[in-house]
CSV table of C-alpha atoms and ligand atoms in Angstrom, one decimal:
chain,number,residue,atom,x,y,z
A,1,UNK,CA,8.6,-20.8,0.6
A,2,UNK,CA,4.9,-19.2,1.1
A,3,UNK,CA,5.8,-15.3,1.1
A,4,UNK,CA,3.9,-13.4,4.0
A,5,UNK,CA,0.9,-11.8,2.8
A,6,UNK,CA,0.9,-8.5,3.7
A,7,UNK,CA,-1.8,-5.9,4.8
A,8,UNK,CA,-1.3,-2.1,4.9
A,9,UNK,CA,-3.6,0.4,6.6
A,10,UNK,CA,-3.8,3.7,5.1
A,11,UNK,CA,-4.9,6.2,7.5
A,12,UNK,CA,-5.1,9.0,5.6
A,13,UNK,CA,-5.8,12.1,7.5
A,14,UNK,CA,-7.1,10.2,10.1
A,15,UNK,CA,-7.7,10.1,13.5
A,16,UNK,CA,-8.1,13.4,14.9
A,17,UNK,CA,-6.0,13.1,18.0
A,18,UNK,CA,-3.0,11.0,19.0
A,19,UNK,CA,-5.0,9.1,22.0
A,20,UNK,CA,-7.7,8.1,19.0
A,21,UNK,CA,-4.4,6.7,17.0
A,22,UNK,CA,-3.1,4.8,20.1
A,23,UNK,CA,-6.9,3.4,20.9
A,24,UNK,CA,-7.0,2.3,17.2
A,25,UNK,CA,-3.5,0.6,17.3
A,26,UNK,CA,-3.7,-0.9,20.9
A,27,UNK,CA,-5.8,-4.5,19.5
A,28,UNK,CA,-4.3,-4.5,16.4
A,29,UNK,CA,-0.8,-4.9,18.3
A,30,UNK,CA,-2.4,-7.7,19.8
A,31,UNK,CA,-3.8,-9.2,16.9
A,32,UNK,CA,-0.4,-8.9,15.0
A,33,UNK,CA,1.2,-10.3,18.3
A,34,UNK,CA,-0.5,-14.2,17.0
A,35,UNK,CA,-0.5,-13.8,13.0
A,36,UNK,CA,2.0,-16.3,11.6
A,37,UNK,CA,1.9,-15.8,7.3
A,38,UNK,CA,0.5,-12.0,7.4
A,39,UNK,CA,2.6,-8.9,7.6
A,40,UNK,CA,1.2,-5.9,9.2
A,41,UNK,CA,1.8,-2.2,8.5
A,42,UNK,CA,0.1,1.1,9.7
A,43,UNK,CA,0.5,4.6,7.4
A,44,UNK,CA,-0.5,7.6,10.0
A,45,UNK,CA,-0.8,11.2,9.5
A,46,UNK,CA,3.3,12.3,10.2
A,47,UNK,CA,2.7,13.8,13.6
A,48,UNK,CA,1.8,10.6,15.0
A,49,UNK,CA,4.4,9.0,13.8
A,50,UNK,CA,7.2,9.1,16.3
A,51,UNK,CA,4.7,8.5,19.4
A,52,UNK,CA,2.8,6.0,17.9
A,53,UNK,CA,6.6,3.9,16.8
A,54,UNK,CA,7.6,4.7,20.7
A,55,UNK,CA,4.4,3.3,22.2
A,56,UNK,CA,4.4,0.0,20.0
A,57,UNK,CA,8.3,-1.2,20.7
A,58,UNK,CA,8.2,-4.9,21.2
A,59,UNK,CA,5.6,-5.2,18.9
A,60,UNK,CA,4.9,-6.9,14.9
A,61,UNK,CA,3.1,-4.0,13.5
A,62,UNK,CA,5.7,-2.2,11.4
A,63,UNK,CA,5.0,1.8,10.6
A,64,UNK,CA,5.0,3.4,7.2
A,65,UNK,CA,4.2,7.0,5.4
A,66,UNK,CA,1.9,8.2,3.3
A,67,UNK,CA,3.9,10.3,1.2
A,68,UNK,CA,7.3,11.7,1.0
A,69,UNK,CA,9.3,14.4,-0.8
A,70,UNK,CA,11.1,13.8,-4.2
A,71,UNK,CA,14.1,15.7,-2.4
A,72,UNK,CA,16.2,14.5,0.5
A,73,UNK,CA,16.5,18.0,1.5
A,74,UNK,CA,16.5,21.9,1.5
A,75,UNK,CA,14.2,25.2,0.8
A,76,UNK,CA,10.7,23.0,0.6
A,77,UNK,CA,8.7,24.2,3.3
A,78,UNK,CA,6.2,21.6,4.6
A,79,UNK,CA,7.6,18.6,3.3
A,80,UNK,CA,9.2,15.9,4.7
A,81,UNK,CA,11.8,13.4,3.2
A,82,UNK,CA,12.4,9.9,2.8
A,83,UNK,CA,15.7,10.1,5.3
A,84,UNK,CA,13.4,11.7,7.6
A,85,UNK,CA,10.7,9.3,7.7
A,86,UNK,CA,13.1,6.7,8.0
A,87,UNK,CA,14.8,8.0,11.2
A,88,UNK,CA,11.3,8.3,12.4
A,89,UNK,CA,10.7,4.9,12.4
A,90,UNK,CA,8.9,4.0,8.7
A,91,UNK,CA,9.5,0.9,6.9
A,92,UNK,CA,7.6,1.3,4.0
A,93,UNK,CA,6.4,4.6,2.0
A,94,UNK,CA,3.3,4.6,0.6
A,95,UNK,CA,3.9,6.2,-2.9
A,96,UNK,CA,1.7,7.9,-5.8
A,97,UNK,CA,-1.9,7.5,-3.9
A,98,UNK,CA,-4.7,8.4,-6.5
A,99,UNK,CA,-5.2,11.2,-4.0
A,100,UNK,CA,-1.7,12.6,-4.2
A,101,UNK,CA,-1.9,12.4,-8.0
A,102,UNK,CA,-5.3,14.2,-8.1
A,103,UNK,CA,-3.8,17.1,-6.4
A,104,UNK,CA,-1.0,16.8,-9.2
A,105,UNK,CA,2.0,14.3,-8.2
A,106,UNK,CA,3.4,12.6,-11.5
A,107,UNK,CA,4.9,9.8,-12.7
A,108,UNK,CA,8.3,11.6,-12.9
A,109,UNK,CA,8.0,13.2,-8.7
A,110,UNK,CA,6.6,9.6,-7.8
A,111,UNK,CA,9.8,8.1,-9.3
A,112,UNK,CA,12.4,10.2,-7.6
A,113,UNK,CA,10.5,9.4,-4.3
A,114,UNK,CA,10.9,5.3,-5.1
A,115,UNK,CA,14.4,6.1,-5.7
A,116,UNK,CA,14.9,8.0,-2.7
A,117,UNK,CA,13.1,5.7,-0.6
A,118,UNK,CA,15.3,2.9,-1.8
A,119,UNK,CA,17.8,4.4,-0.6
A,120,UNK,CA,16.7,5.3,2.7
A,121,UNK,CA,16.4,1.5,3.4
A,122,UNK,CA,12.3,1.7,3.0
A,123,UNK,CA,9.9,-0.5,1.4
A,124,UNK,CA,8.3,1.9,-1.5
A,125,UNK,CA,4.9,0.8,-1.7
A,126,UNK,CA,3.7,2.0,-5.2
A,127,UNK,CA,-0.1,3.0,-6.0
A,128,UNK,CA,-1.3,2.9,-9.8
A,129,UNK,CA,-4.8,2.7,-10.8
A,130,UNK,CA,-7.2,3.5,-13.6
A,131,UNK,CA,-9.8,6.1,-12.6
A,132,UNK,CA,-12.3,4.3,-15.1
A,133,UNK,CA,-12.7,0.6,-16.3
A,134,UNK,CA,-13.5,1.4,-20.0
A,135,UNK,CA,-14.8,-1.7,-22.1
A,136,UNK,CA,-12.3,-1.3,-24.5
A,137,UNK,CA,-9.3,-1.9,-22.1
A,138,UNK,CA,-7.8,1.4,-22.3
A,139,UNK,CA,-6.8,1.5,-19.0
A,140,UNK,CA,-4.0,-1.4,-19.5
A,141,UNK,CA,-2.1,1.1,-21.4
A,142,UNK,CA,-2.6,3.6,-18.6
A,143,UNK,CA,-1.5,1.2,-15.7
A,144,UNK,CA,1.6,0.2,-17.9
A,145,UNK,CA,2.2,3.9,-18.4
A,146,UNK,CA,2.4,4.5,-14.6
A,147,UNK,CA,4.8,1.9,-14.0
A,148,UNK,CA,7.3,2.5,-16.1
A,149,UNK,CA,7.0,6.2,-15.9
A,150,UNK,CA,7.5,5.9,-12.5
A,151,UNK,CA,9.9,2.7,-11.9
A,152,UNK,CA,12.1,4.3,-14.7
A,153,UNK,CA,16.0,3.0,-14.6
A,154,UNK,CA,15.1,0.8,-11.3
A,155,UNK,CA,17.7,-1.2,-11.2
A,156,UNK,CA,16.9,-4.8,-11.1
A,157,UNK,CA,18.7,-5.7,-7.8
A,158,UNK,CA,16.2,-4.0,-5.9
A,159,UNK,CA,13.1,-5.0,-7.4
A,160,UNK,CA,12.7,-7.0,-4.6
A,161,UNK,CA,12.6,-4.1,-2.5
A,162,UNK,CA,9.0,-3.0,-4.1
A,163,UNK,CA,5.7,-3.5,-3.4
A,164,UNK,CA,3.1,-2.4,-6.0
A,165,UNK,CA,-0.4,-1.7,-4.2
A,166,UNK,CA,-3.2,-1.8,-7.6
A,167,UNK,CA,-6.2,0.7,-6.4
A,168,UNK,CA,-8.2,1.4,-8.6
A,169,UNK,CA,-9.9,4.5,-8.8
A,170,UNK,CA,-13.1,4.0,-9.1
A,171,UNK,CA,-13.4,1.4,-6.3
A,172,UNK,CA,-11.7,3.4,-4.1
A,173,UNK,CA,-13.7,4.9,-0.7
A,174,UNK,CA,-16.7,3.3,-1.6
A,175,UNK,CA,-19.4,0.9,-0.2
A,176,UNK,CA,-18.0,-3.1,0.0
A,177,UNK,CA,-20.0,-3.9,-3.1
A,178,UNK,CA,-18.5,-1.7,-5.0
A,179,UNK,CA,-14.7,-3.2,-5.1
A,180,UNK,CA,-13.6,-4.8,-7.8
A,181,UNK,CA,-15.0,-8.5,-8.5
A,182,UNK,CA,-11.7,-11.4,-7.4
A,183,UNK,CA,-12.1,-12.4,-10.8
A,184,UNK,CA,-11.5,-9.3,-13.0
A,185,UNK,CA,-8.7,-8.5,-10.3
A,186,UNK,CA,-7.1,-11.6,-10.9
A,187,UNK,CA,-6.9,-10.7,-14.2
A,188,UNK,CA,-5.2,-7.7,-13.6
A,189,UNK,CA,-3.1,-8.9,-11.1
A,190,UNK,CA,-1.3,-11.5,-14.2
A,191,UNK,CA,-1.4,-7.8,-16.2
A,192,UNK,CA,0.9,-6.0,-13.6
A,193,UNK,CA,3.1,-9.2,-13.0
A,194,UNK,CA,3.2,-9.7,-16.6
A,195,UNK,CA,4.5,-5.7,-17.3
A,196,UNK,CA,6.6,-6.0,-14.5
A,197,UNK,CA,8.5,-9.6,-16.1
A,198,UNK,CA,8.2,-7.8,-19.6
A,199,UNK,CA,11.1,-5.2,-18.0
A,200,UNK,CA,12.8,-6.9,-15.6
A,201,UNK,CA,12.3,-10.5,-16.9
A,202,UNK,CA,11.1,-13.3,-14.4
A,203,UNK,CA,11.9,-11.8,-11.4
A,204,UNK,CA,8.9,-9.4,-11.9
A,205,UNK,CA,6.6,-11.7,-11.5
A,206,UNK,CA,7.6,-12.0,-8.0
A,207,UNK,CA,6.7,-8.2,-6.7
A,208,UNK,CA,4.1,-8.3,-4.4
A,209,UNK,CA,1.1,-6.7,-5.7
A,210,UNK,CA,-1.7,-5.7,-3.2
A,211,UNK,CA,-4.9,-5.0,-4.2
A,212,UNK,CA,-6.8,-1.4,-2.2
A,213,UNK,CA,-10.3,0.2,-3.0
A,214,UNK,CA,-13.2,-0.4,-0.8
A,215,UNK,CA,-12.3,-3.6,1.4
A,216,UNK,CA,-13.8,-4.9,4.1
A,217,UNK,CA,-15.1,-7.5,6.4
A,218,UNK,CA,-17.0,-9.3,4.1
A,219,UNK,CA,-15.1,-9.1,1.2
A,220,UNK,CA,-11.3,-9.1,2.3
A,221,UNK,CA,-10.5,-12.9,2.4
A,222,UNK,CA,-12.6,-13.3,-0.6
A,223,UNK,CA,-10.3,-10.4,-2.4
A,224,UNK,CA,-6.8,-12.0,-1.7
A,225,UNK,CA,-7.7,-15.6,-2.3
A,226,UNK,CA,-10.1,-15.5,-5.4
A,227,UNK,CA,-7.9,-12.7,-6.3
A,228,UNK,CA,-5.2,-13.8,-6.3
A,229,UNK,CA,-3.1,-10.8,-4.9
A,230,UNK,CA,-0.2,-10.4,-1.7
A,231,UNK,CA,-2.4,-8.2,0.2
A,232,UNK,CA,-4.7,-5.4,0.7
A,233,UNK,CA,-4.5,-1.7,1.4
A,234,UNK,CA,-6.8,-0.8,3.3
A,235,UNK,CA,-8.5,3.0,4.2
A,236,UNK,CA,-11.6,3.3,5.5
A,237,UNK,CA,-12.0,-0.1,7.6
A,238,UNK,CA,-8.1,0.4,8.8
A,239,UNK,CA,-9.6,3.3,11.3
A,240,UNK,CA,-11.9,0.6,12.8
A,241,UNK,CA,-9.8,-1.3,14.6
A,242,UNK,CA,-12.3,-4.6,15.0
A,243,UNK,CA,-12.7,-4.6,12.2
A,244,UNK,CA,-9.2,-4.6,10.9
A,245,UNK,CA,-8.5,-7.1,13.2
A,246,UNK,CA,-11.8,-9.3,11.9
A,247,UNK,CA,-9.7,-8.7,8.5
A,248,UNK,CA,-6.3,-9.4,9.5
A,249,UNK,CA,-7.2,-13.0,11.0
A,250,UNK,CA,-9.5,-14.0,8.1
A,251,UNK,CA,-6.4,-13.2,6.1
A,252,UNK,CA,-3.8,-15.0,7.9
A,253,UNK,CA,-6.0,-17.9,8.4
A,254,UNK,CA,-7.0,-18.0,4.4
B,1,PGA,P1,-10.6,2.6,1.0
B,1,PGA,O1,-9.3,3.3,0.6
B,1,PGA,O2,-10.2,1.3,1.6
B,1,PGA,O3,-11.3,3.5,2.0
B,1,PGA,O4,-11.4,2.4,-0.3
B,1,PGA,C1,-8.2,2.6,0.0
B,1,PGA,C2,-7.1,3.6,-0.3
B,1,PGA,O5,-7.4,4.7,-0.7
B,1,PGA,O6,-5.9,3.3,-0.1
């Protein structure tokens, strides 16, 4: 069985308005309508959330969150939880982006969040990443740190639950050139797999992992199939909707 690849735009704080969201979203519903081996999933800002899920019923482009809170409830004003974002309509939960932890989200807040998204029935779709490549390889240790630091006591019945996303600071919200080369990310794709089957034995090798940090047109298909990853998430280029699209088909045609 070929596993669907799948392909995650990360909106960040972006659009502006709700009618730029639902301009963005309208061709990539009809994009997703014909892909056959790709899975398609869109992270807006939480306001758009709800209207954005109501407006696309009917259609193959699943929703997901960009964060969530490591509580499912009480006095934490501003936040909003992983029951929450599930009854609004999110599948996935984007978890531990480099730009949460810069702003100071750890291992240990990033681990109660898988756990809680687990539970809400969500896919947790965990971010690690150096934030530099050193030549000595210091960063394996680093990347290894984060995922156990932050998959703790998963149990192994729902590792198939998970989706890893590898983004890699350096690479990340920068010019096409400038992501990492298909074959050093191969190379760290075996790494992750390889951690992963290290704790939960063969089974890890099977956790998606995506690969995010500058993709685009020109070097998306090249990314997942040199590579060698499940999918891409996607910032920057996810906001241009032809050219999401230009990625999605070279994708589910690779
Ligand atoms: P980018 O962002 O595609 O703009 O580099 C990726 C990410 O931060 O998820």
């Amino acid at each position: 069985m070929t596993l669907k690849k799948i392909i995650i735009g990360n909106w960040k704080m972006n659009p502006v308005t709700l009618d730029e969201a639902k301009a963005i979203l309208r061709p990539v519903k009809r994009t997703a309508q014909n892909l056959r081996r790709t899975s398609v999933v869109v992270a807006p800002p939480f306001p758009f959330l709800i209207p954005l899920v109501l407006s696309l019923r009917q259609s193959k482009v699943r929703f997901g969150v960009q964060d969530i809170f490591w509580e499912n409830e009480g006095a934490h004003t501003g936040a909003v939880s992983a029951a929450m974002a599930a009854a609004a309509g999110a599948r996935y939960a984007i978890l531990g982006h480099s730009e949460r932890r810069a702003i100071g989200e750890t291992d240990e807040m990033i681990g109660k969040k898988l756990n809680l998204a687990l539970r809400a029935g969500m896919t947790p779709v965990l971010c690690i990443g150096e934030k530099e490549h050193d030549g000595q390889g210091n960063y394996l240790a680093d990347l290894k740190g984060q995922m156990r630091a932050s998959l703790g006591a998963l149990p192994r019945k729902m590792l198939g639950s998970i989706v890893i996303a590898y983004e890699p600071v350096w690479a990340i919200g920068r010019s096409a050139d400038m992501a990492m080369k298909p074959d050093e990310l191969e190379a760290m794709a075996i790494f992750i797999r390889k951690t992963l089957a290290d704790s939960y034995g063969e089974d890890g090798r099977n956790v998606p992992v995506l690969y995010g940090g500058s993709v685009s047109v020109e070097n998306a298909a090249d990314i997942v199939s040199r590579g060698r990853v499940d999918g891409l998430l996607i910032g920057r280029e996810s906001l241009v909707a032809e050219n999401f699209n230009v990625i999605l088909r070279a994708i589910d045609g690779a």
